Amino acid sequence: LKRILGNGRNTLFWTNNWTKDTVLSQKLKRLFNVAQDKELTVAEMGEQHGGSWTWVFRWRRNLL
């Protein structure tokens, strides 16, 4: 399965298969369980700062 990501607005971060192996909700189950936003798109999971992309994860609790 191959998915063209484009701007990321039509691809759900956790539940669409946009990575190499499988959906991230299955590959990273423990992180998915504590994720605050489970329905966001790839585009909504980060921010553009100048010429670089920064992921922004929001967790229901502190991970440390």
PDB file of N, CA and C in Angstrom:
ATOM      1  N   LEU A   1       0.848  -1.177   0.000  1.00  0.00           N
ATOM      2  CA  LEU A   1       0.000   0.000   0.000  1.00  0.00           C
ATOM      3  C   LEU A   1       0.890   1.236   0.000  1.00  0.00           C
ATOM      4  N   LYS A   2       0.578   2.152  -0.867  1.00  0.00           N
ATOM      5  CA  LYS A   2       1.345   3.389  -0.946  1.00  0.00           C
ATOM      6  C   LYS A   2       0.378   4.559  -0.898  1.00  0.00           C
ATOM      7  N   ARG A   3       0.717   5.552  -0.101  1.00  0.00           N
ATOM      8  CA  ARG A   3      -0.123   6.739   0.003  1.00  0.00           C
ATOM      9  C   ARG A   3       0.747   7.955  -0.247  1.00  0.00           C
ATOM     10  N   ILE A   4       0.307   8.819  -1.130  1.00  0.00           N
ATOM     11  CA  ILE A   4       1.014  10.069  -1.382  1.00  0.00           C
ATOM     12  C   ILE A   4       0.538  11.069  -0.337  1.00  0.00           C
ATOM     13  N   LEU A   5       1.465  11.546   0.455  1.00  0.00           N
ATOM     14  CA  LEU A   5       1.124  12.397   1.586  1.00  0.00           C
ATOM     15  C   LEU A   5       0.738  13.813   1.182  1.00  0.00           C
ATOM     16  N   GLY A   6       1.444  14.383   0.237  1.00  0.00           N
ATOM     17  CA  GLY A   6       1.153  15.753  -0.175  1.00  0.00           C
ATOM     18  C   GLY A   6       1.291  16.717   0.984  1.00  0.00           C
ATOM     19  N   ASN A   7       0.268  17.553   1.211  1.00  0.00           N
ATOM     20  CA  ASN A   7       0.332  18.536   2.302  1.00  0.00           C
ATOM     21  C   ASN A   7      -0.120  17.950   3.644  1.00  0.00           C
ATOM     22  N   GLY A   8      -0.556  16.713   3.660  1.00  0.00           N
ATOM     23  CA  GLY A   8      -0.941  16.038   4.900  1.00  0.00           C
ATOM     24  C   GLY A   8      -2.330  16.359   5.411  1.00  0.00           C
ATOM     25  N   ARG A   9      -3.086  17.154   4.687  1.00  0.00           N
ATOM     26  CA  ARG A   9      -4.416  17.553   5.154  1.00  0.00           C
ATOM     27  C   ARG A   9      -5.480  16.482   4.961  1.00  0.00           C
ATOM     28  N   ASN A  10      -5.203  15.487   4.135  1.00  0.00           N
ATOM     29  CA  ASN A  10      -6.178  14.429   3.871  1.00  0.00           C
ATOM     30  C   ASN A  10      -5.736  13.081   4.425  1.00  0.00           C
ATOM     31  N   THR A  11      -4.724  13.086   5.276  1.00  0.00           N
ATOM     32  CA  THR A  11      -4.184  11.847   5.833  1.00  0.00           C
ATOM     33  C   THR A  11      -4.202  11.921   7.354  1.00  0.00           C
ATOM     34  N   LEU A  12      -4.914  11.001   7.983  1.00  0.00           N
ATOM     35  CA  LEU A  12      -4.964  10.963   9.442  1.00  0.00           C
ATOM     36  C   LEU A  12      -3.647  10.421   9.981  1.00  0.00           C
ATOM     37  N   PHE A  13      -3.075  11.123  10.947  1.00  0.00           N
ATOM     38  CA  PHE A  13      -1.752  10.778  11.476  1.00  0.00           C
ATOM     39  C   PHE A  13      -1.715   9.373  12.063  1.00  0.00           C
ATOM     40  N   TRP A  14      -2.644   9.051  12.944  1.00  0.00           N
ATOM     41  CA  TRP A  14      -2.595   7.783  13.663  1.00  0.00           C
ATOM     42  C   TRP A  14      -3.246   6.619  12.923  1.00  0.00           C
ATOM     43  N   THR A  15      -4.265   6.861  12.094  1.00  0.00           N
ATOM     44  CA  THR A  15      -5.069   5.738  11.584  1.00  0.00           C
ATOM     45  C   THR A  15      -5.005   5.498  10.082  1.00  0.00           C
ATOM     46  N   ASN A  16      -4.348   6.345   9.323  1.00  0.00           N
ATOM     47  CA  ASN A  16      -4.128   6.068   7.904  1.00  0.00           C
ATOM     48  C   ASN A  16      -2.729   5.493   7.722  1.00  0.00           C
ATOM     49  N   ASN A  17      -2.570   4.589   6.779  1.00  0.00           N
ATOM     50  CA  ASN A  17      -1.273   3.975   6.530  1.00  0.00           C
ATOM     51  C   ASN A  17      -0.452   4.872   5.614  1.00  0.00           C
ATOM     52  N   TRP A  18       0.355   5.753   6.203  1.00  0.00           N
ATOM     53  CA  TRP A  18       1.202   6.660   5.430  1.00  0.00           C
ATOM     54  C   TRP A  18       2.677   6.417   5.694  1.00  0.00           C
ATOM     55  N   THR A  19       2.974   5.499   6.603  1.00  0.00           N
ATOM     56  CA  THR A  19       4.369   5.132   6.869  1.00  0.00           C
ATOM     57  C   THR A  19       4.685   3.829   6.144  1.00  0.00           C
ATOM     58  N   LYS A  20       5.860   3.370   6.291  1.00  0.00           N
ATOM     59  CA  LYS A  20       6.334   2.205   5.544  1.00  0.00           C
ATOM     60  C   LYS A  20       5.602   0.905   5.865  1.00  0.00           C
ATOM     61  N   ASP A  21       5.366   0.629   7.154  1.00  0.00           N
ATOM     62  CA  ASP A  21       4.870  -0.683   7.546  1.00  0.00           C
ATOM     63  C   ASP A  21       3.368  -0.773   7.772  1.00  0.00           C
ATOM     64  N   THR A  22       2.889  -0.093   8.783  1.00  0.00           N
ATOM     65  CA  THR A  22       1.492  -0.206   9.198  1.00  0.00           C
ATOM     66  C   THR A  22       1.044   1.125   9.788  1.00  0.00           C
ATOM     67  N   VAL A  23      -0.214   1.214  10.162  1.00  0.00           N
ATOM     68  CA  VAL A  23      -0.708   2.449  10.760  1.00  0.00           C
ATOM     69  C   VAL A  23      -0.019   2.680  12.096  1.00  0.00           C
ATOM     70  N   LEU A  24       0.227   3.937  12.436  1.00  0.00           N
ATOM     71  CA  LEU A  24       0.964   4.260  13.654  1.00  0.00           C
ATOM     72  C   LEU A  24       0.206   3.867  14.920  1.00  0.00           C
ATOM     73  N   SER A  25      -1.123   3.868  14.883  1.00  0.00           N
ATOM     74  CA  SER A  25      -1.897   3.478  16.065  1.00  0.00           C
ATOM     75  C   SER A  25      -1.643   2.024  16.446  1.00  0.00           C
ATOM     76  N   GLN A  26      -1.281   1.194  15.478  1.00  0.00           N
ATOM     77  CA  GLN A  26      -0.957  -0.205  15.753  1.00  0.00           C
ATOM     78  C   GLN A  26       0.520  -0.401  16.061  1.00  0.00           C
ATOM     79  N   LYS A  27       1.349   0.321  15.344  1.00  0.00           N
ATOM     80  CA  LYS A  27       2.797   0.197  15.523  1.00  0.00           C
ATOM     81  C   LYS A  27       3.253   0.795  16.860  1.00  0.00           C
ATOM     82  N   LEU A  28       2.607   1.883  17.283  1.00  0.00           N
ATOM     83  CA  LEU A  28       2.963   2.592  18.514  1.00  0.00           C
ATOM     84  C   LEU A  28       1.766   2.624  19.466  1.00  0.00           C
ATOM     85  N   LYS A  29       1.270   1.462  19.822  1.00  0.00           N
ATOM     86  CA  LYS A  29       0.019   1.346  20.585  1.00  0.00           C
ATOM     87  C   LYS A  29       0.029   2.106  21.910  1.00  0.00           C
ATOM     88  N   ARG A  30       1.119   2.024  22.637  1.00  0.00           N
ATOM     89  CA  ARG A  30       1.168   2.690  23.947  1.00  0.00           C
ATOM     90  C   ARG A  30       1.125   4.207  23.798  1.00  0.00           C
ATOM     91  N   LEU A  31       1.800   4.744  22.791  1.00  0.00           N
ATOM     92  CA  LEU A  31       1.736   6.190  22.547  1.00  0.00           C
ATOM     93  C   LEU A  31       0.350   6.598  22.065  1.00  0.00           C
ATOM     94  N   PHE A  32      -0.237   5.794  21.192  1.00  0.00           N
ATOM     95  CA  PHE A  32      -1.585   6.086  20.714  1.00  0.00           C
ATOM     96  C   PHE A  32      -2.571   6.149  21.879  1.00  0.00           C
ATOM     97  N   ASN A  33      -2.417   5.254  22.846  1.00  0.00           N
ATOM     98  CA  ASN A  33      -3.326   5.221  23.993  1.00  0.00           C
ATOM     99  C   ASN A  33      -3.256   6.485  24.839  1.00  0.00           C
ATOM    100  N   VAL A  34      -2.114   7.141  24.889  1.00  0.00           N
ATOM    101  CA  VAL A  34      -1.997   8.371  25.687  1.00  0.00           C
ATOM    102  C   VAL A  34      -2.054   9.638  24.835  1.00  0.00           C
ATOM    103  N   ALA A  35      -2.243   9.474  23.537  1.00  0.00           N
ATOM    104  CA  ALA A  35      -2.359  10.639  22.658  1.00  0.00           C
ATOM    105  C   ALA A  35      -3.652  11.393  22.968  1.00  0.00           C
ATOM    106  N   GLN A  36      -3.537  12.689  23.071  1.00  0.00           N
ATOM    107  CA  GLN A  36      -4.713  13.520  23.341  1.00  0.00           C
ATOM    108  C   GLN A  36      -5.567  13.672  22.091  1.00  0.00           C
ATOM    109  N   ASP A  37      -4.932  13.803  20.949  1.00  0.00           N
ATOM    110  CA  ASP A  37      -5.636  14.043  19.683  1.00  0.00           C
ATOM    111  C   ASP A  37      -5.443  12.849  18.759  1.00  0.00           C
ATOM    112  N   LYS A  38      -6.447  11.987  18.686  1.00  0.00           N
ATOM    113  CA  LYS A  38      -6.336  10.751  17.908  1.00  0.00           C
ATOM    114  C   LYS A  38      -6.913  10.866  16.500  1.00  0.00           C
ATOM    115  N   GLU A  39      -7.559  11.971  16.196  1.00  0.00           N
ATOM    116  CA  GLU A  39      -8.221  12.137  14.898  1.00  0.00           C
ATOM    117  C   GLU A  39      -7.613  13.244  14.046  1.00  0.00           C
ATOM    118  N   LEU A  40      -6.421  13.702  14.386  1.00  0.00           N
ATOM    119  CA  LEU A  40      -5.806  14.796  13.628  1.00  0.00           C
ATOM    120  C   LEU A  40      -5.111  14.290  12.373  1.00  0.00           C
ATOM    121  N   THR A  41      -5.029  15.175  11.392  1.00  0.00           N
ATOM    122  CA  THR A  41      -4.302  14.848  10.171  1.00  0.00           C
ATOM    123  C   THR A  41      -2.808  15.034  10.394  1.00  0.00           C
ATOM    124  N   VAL A  42      -2.018  14.560   9.461  1.00  0.00           N
ATOM    125  CA  VAL A  42      -0.571  14.741   9.533  1.00  0.00           C
ATOM    126  C   VAL A  42      -0.245  16.233   9.601  1.00  0.00           C
ATOM    127  N   ALA A  43      -0.940  17.039   8.802  1.00  0.00           N
ATOM    128  CA  ALA A  43      -0.695  18.487   8.778  1.00  0.00           C
ATOM    129  C   ALA A  43      -0.993  19.136  10.124  1.00  0.00           C
ATOM    130  N   GLU A  44      -1.988  18.639  10.843  1.00  0.00           N
ATOM    131  CA  GLU A  44      -2.371  19.211  12.133  1.00  0.00           C
ATOM    132  C   GLU A  44      -1.454  18.763  13.282  1.00  0.00           C
ATOM    133  N   MET A  45      -0.594  17.799  13.025  1.00  0.00           N
ATOM    134  CA  MET A  45       0.288  17.263  14.069  1.00  0.00           C
ATOM    135  C   MET A  45       1.639  17.968  14.127  1.00  0.00           C
ATOM    136  N   GLY A  46       1.775  19.060  13.397  1.00  0.00           N
ATOM    137  CA  GLY A  46       3.041  19.772  13.428  1.00  0.00           C
ATOM    138  C   GLY A  46       2.897  21.206  12.994  1.00  0.00           C
ATOM    139  N   GLU A  47       4.036  21.902  12.992  1.00  0.00           N
ATOM    140  CA  GLU A  47       4.066  23.315  12.623  1.00  0.00           C
ATOM    141  C   GLU A  47       5.275  23.590  11.738  1.00  0.00           C
ATOM    142  N   GLN A  48       5.094  24.494  10.824  1.00  0.00           N
ATOM    143  CA  GLN A  48       6.178  24.945   9.958  1.00  0.00           C
ATOM    144  C   GLN A  48       6.820  26.173  10.584  1.00  0.00           C
ATOM    145  N   HIS A  49       8.110  26.116  10.817  1.00  0.00           N
ATOM    146  CA  HIS A  49       8.864  27.236  11.375  1.00  0.00           C
ATOM    147  C   HIS A  49       9.994  27.556  10.414  1.00  0.00           C
ATOM    148  N   GLY A  50       9.831  28.645   9.675  1.00  0.00           N
ATOM    149  CA  GLY A  50      10.833  28.970   8.667  1.00  0.00           C
ATOM    150  C   GLY A  50      10.857  27.882   7.612  1.00  0.00           C
ATOM    151  N   GLY A  51      11.987  27.249   7.441  1.00  0.00           N
ATOM    152  CA  GLY A  51      12.093  26.186   6.449  1.00  0.00           C
ATOM    153  C   GLY A  51      12.073  24.789   7.030  1.00  0.00           C
ATOM    154  N   SER A  52      11.710  24.657   8.316  1.00  0.00           N
ATOM    155  CA  SER A  52      11.727  23.319   8.912  1.00  0.00           C
ATOM    156  C   SER A  52      10.388  22.971   9.553  1.00  0.00           C
ATOM    157  N   TRP A  53      10.144  21.670   9.641  1.00  0.00           N
ATOM    158  CA  TRP A  53       8.910  21.133  10.205  1.00  0.00           C
ATOM    159  C   TRP A  53       9.187  20.644  11.613  1.00  0.00           C
ATOM    160  N   THR A  54       8.264  20.946  12.542  1.00  0.00           N
ATOM    161  CA  THR A  54       8.377  20.484  13.921  1.00  0.00           C
ATOM    162  C   THR A  54       7.105  19.731  14.286  1.00  0.00           C
ATOM    163  N   TRP A  55       7.254  18.494  14.742  1.00  0.00           N
ATOM    164  CA  TRP A  55       6.103  17.728  15.209  1.00  0.00           C
ATOM    165  C   TRP A  55       5.639  18.296  16.541  1.00  0.00           C
ATOM    166  N   VAL A  56       4.316  18.328  16.739  1.00  0.00           N
ATOM    167  CA  VAL A  56       3.734  18.805  17.995  1.00  0.00           C
ATOM    168  C   VAL A  56       2.808  17.701  18.513  1.00  0.00           C
ATOM    169  N   PHE A  57       3.286  16.999  19.523  1.00  0.00           N
ATOM    170  CA  PHE A  57       2.494  15.923  20.122  1.00  0.00           C
ATOM    171  C   PHE A  57       1.862  16.423  21.408  1.00  0.00           C
ATOM    172  N   ARG A  58       0.615  16.058  21.621  1.00  0.00           N
ATOM    173  CA  ARG A  58      -0.093  16.414  22.847  1.00  0.00           C
ATOM    174  C   ARG A  58      -0.508  15.117  23.528  1.00  0.00           C
ATOM    175  N   TRP A  59      -0.012  14.942  24.762  1.00  0.00           N
ATOM    176  CA  TRP A  59      -0.274  13.709  25.493  1.00  0.00           C
ATOM    177  C   TRP A  59      -1.243  13.976  26.652  1.00  0.00           C
ATOM    178  N   ARG A  60      -2.003  12.969  27.034  1.00  0.00           N
ATOM    179  CA  ARG A  60      -2.947  13.083  28.140  1.00  0.00           C
ATOM    180  C   ARG A  60      -2.251  13.127  29.496  1.00  0.00           C
ATOM    181  N   ARG A  61      -0.989  12.693  29.511  1.00  0.00           N
ATOM    182  CA  ARG A  61      -0.206  12.719  30.747  1.00  0.00           C
ATOM    183  C   ARG A  61       1.263  12.892  30.390  1.00  0.00           C
ATOM    184  N   ASN A  62       2.084  13.185  31.378  1.00  0.00           N
ATOM    185  CA  ASN A  62       3.510  13.325  31.173  1.00  0.00           C
ATOM    186  C   ASN A  62       4.113  11.956  30.848  1.00  0.00           C
ATOM    187  N   LEU A  63       4.931  11.878  29.834  1.00  0.00           N
ATOM    188  CA  LEU A  63       5.489  10.595  29.421  1.00  0.00           C
ATOM    189  C   LEU A  63       6.741  10.200  30.182  1.00  0.00           C
ATOM    190  N   LEU A  64       7.316  11.100  30.931  1.00  0.00           N
ATOM    191  CA  LEU A  64       8.554  10.779  31.653  1.00  0.00           C
ATOM    192  C   LEU A  64       8.323  10.212  33.011  1.00  0.00           C
TER     193      LEU A  64
END
